[in-house]
CSV table of C-alpha atoms in Angstrom, one decimal:
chain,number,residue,atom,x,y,z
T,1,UNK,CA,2.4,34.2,35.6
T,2,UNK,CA,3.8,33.1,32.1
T,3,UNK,CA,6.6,35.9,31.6
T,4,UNK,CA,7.8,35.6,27.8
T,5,UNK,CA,11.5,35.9,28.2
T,6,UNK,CA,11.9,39.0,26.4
T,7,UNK,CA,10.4,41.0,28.9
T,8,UNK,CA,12.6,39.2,31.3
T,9,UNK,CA,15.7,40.6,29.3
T,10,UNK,CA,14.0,44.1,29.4
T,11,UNK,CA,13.2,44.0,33.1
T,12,UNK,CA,16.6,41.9,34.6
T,13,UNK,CA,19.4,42.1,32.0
T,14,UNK,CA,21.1,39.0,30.7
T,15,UNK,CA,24.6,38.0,32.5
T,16,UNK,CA,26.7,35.9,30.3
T,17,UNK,CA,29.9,36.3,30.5
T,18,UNK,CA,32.0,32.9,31.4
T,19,UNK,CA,33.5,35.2,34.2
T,20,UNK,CA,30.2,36.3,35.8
T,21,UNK,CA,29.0,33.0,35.6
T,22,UNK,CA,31.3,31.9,38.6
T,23,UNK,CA,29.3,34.4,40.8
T,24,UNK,CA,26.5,32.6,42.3
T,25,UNK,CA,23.8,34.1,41.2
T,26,UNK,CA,24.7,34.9,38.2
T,27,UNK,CA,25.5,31.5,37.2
T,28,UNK,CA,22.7,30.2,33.7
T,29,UNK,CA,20.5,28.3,35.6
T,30,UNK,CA,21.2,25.7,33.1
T,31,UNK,CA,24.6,25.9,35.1
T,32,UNK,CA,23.6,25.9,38.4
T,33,UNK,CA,23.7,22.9,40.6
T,34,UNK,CA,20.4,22.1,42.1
T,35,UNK,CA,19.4,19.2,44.4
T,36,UNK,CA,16.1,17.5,42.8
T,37,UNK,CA,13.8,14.8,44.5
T,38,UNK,CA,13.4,11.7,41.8
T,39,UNK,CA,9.3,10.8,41.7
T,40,UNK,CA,9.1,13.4,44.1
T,41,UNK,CA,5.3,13.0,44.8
T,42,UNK,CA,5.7,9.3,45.0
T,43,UNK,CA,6.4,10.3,48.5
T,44,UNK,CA,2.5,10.9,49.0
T,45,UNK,CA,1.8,7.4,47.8
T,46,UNK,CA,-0.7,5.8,50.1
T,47,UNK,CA,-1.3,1.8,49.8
T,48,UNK,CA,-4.7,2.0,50.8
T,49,UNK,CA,-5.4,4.9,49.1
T,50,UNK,CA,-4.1,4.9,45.9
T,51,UNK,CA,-4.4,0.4,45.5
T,52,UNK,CA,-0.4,0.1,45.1
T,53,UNK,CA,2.2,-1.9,46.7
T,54,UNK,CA,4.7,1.2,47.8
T,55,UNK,CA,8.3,-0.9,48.3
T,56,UNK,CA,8.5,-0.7,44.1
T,57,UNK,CA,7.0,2.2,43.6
T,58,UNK,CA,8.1,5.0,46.1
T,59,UNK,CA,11.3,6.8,45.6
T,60,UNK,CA,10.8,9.4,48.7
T,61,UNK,CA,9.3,8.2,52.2
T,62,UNK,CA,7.9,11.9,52.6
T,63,UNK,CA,6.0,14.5,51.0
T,64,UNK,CA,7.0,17.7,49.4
T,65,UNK,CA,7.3,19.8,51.9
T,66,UNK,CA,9.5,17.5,53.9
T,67,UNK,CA,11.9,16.6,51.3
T,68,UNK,CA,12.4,20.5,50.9
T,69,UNK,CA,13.1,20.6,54.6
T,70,UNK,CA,15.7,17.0,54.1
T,71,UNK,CA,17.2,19.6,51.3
T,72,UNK,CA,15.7,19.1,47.8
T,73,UNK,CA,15.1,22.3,46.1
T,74,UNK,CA,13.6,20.7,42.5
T,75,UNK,CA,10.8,18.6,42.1
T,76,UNK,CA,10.8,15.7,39.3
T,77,UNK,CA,6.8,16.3,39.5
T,78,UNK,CA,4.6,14.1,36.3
T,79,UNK,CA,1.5,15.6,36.4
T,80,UNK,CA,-1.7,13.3,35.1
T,81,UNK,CA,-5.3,15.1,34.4
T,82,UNK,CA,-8.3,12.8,35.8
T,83,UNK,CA,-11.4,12.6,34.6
T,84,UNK,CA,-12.8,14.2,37.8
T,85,UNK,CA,-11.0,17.2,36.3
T,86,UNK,CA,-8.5,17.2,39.1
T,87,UNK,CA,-4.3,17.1,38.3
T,88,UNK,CA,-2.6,14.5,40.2
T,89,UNK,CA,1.0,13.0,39.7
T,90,UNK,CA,1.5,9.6,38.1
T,91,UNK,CA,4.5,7.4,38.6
T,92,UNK,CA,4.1,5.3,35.4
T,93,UNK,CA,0.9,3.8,35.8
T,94,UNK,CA,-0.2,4.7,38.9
T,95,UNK,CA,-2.1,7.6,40.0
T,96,UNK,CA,-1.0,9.5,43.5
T,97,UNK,CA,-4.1,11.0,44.7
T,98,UNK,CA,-3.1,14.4,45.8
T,99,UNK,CA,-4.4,16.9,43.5
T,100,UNK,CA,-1.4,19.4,42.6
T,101,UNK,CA,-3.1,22.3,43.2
T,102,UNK,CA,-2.7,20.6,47.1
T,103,UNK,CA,0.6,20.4,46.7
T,104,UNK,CA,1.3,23.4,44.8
T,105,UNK,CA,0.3,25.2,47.9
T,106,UNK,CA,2.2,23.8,50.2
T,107,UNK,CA,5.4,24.6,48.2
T,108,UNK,CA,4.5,27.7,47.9
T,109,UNK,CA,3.8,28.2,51.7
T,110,UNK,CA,7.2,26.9,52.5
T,111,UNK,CA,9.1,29.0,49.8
T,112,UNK,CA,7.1,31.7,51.5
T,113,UNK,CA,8.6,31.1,55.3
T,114,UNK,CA,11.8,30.3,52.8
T,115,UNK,CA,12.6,33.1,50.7
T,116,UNK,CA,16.3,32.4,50.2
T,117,UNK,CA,16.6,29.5,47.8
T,118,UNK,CA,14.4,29.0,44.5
T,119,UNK,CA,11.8,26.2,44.3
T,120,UNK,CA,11.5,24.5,40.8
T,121,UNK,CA,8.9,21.9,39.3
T,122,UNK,CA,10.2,19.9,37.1
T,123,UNK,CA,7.1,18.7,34.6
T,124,UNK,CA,6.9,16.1,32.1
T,125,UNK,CA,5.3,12.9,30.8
T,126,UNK,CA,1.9,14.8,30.9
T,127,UNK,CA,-0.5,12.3,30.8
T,128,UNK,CA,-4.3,12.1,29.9
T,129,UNK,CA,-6.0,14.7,26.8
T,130,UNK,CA,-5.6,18.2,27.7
T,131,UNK,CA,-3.1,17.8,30.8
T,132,UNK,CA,-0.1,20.0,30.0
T,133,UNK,CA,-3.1,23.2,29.3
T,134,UNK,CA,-4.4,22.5,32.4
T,135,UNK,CA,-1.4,22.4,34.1
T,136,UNK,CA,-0.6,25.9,32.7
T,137,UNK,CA,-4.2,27.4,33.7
T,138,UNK,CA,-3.2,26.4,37.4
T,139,UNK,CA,-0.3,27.6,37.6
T,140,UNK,CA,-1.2,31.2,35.9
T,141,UNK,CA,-4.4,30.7,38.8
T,142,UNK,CA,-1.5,30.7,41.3
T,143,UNK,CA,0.4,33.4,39.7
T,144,UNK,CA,3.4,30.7,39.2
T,145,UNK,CA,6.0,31.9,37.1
T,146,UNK,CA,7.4,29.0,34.3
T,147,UNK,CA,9.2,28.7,31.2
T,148,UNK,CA,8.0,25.9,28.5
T,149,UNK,CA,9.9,27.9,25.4
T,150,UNK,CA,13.7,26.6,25.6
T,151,UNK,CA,15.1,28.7,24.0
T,152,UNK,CA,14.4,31.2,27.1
T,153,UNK,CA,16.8,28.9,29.4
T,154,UNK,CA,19.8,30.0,26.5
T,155,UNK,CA,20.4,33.0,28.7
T,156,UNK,CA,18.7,33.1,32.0
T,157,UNK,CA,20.2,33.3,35.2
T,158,UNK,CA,19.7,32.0,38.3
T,159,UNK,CA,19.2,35.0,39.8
T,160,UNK,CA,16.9,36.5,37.3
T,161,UNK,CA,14.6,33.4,37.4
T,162,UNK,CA,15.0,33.8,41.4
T,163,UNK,CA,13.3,37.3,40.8
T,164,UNK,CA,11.0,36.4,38.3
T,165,UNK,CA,9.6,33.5,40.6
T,166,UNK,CA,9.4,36.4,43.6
T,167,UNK,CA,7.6,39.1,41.4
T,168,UNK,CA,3.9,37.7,42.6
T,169,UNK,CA,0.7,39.9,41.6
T,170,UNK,CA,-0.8,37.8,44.8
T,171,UNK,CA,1.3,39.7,47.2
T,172,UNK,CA,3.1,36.1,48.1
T,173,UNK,CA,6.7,36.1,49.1
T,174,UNK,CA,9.0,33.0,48.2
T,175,UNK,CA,10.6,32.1,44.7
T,176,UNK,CA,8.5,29.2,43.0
T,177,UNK,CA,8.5,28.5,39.2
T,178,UNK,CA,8.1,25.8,37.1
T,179,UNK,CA,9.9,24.1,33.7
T,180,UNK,CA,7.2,22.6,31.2
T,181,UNK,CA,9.9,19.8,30.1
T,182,UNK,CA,12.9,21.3,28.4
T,183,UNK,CA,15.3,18.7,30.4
T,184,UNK,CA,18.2,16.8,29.2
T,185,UNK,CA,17.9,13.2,31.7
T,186,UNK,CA,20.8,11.8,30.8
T,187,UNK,CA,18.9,8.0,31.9
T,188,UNK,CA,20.7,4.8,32.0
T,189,UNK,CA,19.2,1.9,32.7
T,190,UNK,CA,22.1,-0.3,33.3
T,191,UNK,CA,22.7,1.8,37.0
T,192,UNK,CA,21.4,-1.0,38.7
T,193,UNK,CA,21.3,-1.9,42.7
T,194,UNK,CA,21.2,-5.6,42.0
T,195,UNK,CA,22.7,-7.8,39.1
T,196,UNK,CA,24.7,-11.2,38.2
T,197,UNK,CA,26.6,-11.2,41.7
T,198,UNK,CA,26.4,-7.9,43.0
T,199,UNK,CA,24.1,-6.2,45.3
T,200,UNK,CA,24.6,-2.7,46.0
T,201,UNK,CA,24.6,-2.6,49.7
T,202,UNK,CA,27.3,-5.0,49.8
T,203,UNK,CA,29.2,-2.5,48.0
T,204,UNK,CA,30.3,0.8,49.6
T,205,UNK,CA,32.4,1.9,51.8
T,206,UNK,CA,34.0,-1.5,51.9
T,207,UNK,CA,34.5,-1.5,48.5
T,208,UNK,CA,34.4,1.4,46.4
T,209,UNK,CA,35.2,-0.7,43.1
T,210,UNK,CA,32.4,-2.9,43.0
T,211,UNK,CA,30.5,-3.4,40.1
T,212,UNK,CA,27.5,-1.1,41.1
T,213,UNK,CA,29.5,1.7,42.2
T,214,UNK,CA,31.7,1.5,39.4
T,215,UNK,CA,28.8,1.7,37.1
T,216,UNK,CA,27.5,4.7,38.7
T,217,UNK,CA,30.5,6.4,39.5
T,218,UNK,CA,31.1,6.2,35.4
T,219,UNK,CA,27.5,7.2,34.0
T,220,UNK,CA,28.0,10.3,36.8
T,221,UNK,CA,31.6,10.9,35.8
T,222,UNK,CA,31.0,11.0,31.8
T,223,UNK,CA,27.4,12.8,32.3
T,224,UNK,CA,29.0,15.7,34.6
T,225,UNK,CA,32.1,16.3,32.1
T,226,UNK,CA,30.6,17.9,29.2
T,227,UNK,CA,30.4,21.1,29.0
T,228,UNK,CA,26.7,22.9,29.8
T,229,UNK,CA,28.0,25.9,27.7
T,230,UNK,CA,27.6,24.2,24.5
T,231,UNK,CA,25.9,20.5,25.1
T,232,UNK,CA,22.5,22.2,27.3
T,233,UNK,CA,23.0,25.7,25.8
T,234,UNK,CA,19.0,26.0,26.0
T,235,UNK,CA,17.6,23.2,28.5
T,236,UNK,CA,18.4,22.4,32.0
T,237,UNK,CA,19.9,19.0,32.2
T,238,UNK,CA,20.4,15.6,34.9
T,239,UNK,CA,22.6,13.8,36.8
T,240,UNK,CA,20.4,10.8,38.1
T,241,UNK,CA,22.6,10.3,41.0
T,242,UNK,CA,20.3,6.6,42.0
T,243,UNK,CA,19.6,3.4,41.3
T,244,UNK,CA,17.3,2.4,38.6
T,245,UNK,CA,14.8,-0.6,38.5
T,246,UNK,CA,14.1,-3.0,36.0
T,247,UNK,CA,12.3,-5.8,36.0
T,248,UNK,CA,15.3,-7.9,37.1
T,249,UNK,CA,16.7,-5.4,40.2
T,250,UNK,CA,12.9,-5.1,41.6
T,251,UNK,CA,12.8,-9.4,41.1
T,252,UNK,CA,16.2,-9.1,43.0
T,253,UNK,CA,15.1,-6.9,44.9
T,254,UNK,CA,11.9,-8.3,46.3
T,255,UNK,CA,14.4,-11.8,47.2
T,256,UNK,CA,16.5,-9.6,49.5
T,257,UNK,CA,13.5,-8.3,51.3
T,258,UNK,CA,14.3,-5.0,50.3
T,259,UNK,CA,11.9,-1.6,48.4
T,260,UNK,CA,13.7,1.0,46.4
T,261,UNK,CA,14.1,3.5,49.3
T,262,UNK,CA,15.6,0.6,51.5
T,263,UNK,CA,18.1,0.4,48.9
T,264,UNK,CA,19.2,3.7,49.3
T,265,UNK,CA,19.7,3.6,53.2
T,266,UNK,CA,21.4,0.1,52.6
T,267,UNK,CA,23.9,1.0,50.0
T,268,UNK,CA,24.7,4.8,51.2
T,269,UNK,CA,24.6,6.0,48.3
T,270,UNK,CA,23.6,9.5,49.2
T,271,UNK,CA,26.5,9.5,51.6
T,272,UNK,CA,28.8,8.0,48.7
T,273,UNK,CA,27.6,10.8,46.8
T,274,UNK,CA,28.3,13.6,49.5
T,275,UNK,CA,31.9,12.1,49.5
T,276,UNK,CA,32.3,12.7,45.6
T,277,UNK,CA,31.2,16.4,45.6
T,278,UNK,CA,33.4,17.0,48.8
T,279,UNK,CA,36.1,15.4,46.3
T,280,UNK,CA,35.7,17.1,43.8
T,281,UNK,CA,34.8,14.5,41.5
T,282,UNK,CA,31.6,16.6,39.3
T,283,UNK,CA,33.4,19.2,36.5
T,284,UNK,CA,29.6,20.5,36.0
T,285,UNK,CA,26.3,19.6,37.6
T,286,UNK,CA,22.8,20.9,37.4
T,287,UNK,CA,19.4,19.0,37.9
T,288,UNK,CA,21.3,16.2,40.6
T,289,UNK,CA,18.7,13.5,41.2
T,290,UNK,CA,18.8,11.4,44.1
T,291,UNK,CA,16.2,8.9,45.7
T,292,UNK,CA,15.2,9.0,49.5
T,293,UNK,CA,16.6,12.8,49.8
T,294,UNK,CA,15.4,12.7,53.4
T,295,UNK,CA,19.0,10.3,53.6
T,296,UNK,CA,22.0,12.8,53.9
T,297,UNK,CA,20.1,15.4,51.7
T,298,UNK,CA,20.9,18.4,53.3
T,299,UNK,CA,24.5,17.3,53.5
T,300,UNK,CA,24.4,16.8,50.1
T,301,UNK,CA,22.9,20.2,49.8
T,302,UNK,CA,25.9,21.5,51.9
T,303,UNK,CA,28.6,19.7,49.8
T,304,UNK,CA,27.3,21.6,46.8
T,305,UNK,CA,27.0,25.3,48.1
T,306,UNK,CA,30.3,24.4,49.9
T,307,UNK,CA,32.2,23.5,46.5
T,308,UNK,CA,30.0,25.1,43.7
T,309,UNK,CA,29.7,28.6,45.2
């Protein structure tokens, strides 16, 4: 159900005062930190299936429904329209043959037997003539609440968009929406695994000031210190908290025998990046992205209600 914001206002109220916005729930949900699943249906990728190599192309081992249990609670989902009239998710150019109504449902199931924590799609790079309409007619099918004007994010709380997602003409219980793009990502492609004498998994916790770390640790340190307040006043915005591939790091890659979520258990990086929130080391966070979130993801998810709430 497409709720314009103003009836939102109307029916929740608007908290934003820079006090209340320590309270949990009434935290912007442009403020609030929130564990997201990078390629999230690449998880569903089937070689046979779908005519694709996996090691290069999958960034989850699992499903949906499974990286919600391994702690994910925001789905970087890039819906494609076929021409059998069906949505699927794309991870650049290939197609992931599990229509999204499909998946759709099994979120919404879980959130069901799950009513405590909100469920977001993230949705961009629509692809194929007509895609982005069709991805609102399914979602107003399944009574899905979701923002695609900004400017509605300027003043939205967690906890009203928690109540928005609940408020279901279907009688469904669970808090599901969805964000038609409106996302800062904050992408660097230079946060690389492998390079001129590095490897990542060679890297931490032996050595903490390596050169693939140290790249990471400085994208993640500069990205998290600006302030939300005035740099994402109106969009949700990223923390890509993994390793990116280029054409080099997959050759690299491919030498070493390894497949980009064998680069995440190797390296530890989800485990690094328990250790940093536990530290301290994150002023803000929001959308935090992370590869194979079925490794240390609800620790991760833990850190961050720990210290953020």
């Amino acid at each position: 159900m497409f709720i314009l914001f103003v009836g939102l206002v109307a029916l929740f109220g608007v908290i934003s005062s820079a006090s209340a916005a320590q309270l949990s729930g009434d935290a912007l949900l442009t403020q609030y930190p929130i564990i997201m699943s990078h390629d999230s249906a690449s998880g569903e990728i089937n070689e046979h299936r779908d005519f694709i190599v996996a090691k290069w192309s999958k960034t989850q081992s699992v499903g949906l429904v499974d990286q919600l249990n391994c702690g994910t609670r925001a789905f970087d989902y890039r819906p494609s329209l076929n021409k059998d009239g069906k949505i699927y998710a794309h991870h650049g150019g290939i197609t992931i043959r599990v229509p999204m109504e499909e998946s759709l449902h099994q979120v919404l199931n879980w959130s069901a037997e799950n009513p405590d924590d909100l469920v977001i799609f993230y949705l961009s790079h629509f692809d194929g003539d007509g895609c982005e309409s069709a991805v609102e007619s399914l979602l107003q099918k399944n009574d899905v609440f979701y923002v695609k004007d900004c400017s509605a994010l300027a003043s939205l709380t967690y906890s009203n968009a928690k109540a928005a997602a609940t408020k279901s003409k279907l009688g469904r219980k669970g808090s599901t929406m969805a964000i038609f793009d409106c996302t800062e990502e904050n992408y660097d492609e230079k946060i690389n695994c492998y390079g001129k004498g590095f490897v990542c998994y060679d890297s931490w916790p032996q050595n903490t000031s390596s050169i693939p770390f140290e790249h990471l640790s400085t994208h993640l340190q500069s990205v998290t210190s600006v302030d939300p307040s005035s740099s994402y006043a109106s969009k949700m915005w990223m923390a890509q908290a993994h390793w990116q591939s280029t054409a080099a790091s997959v050759t690299l890659g491919t030498l070493h025998e390894s497949s980009l979520v064998l680069d995440v258990t190797r390296s530890r990086i989800n485990y690094w990046l328990e250790n940093e929130i536990a530290q301290h080391r994150f002023a803000h966070l929001n959308f935090l992205e992370v590869d194979e979130v079925c490794d240390n993801g609800n620790n991760i998810y833990k850190a961050l209600h720990s210290y953020y709430r």
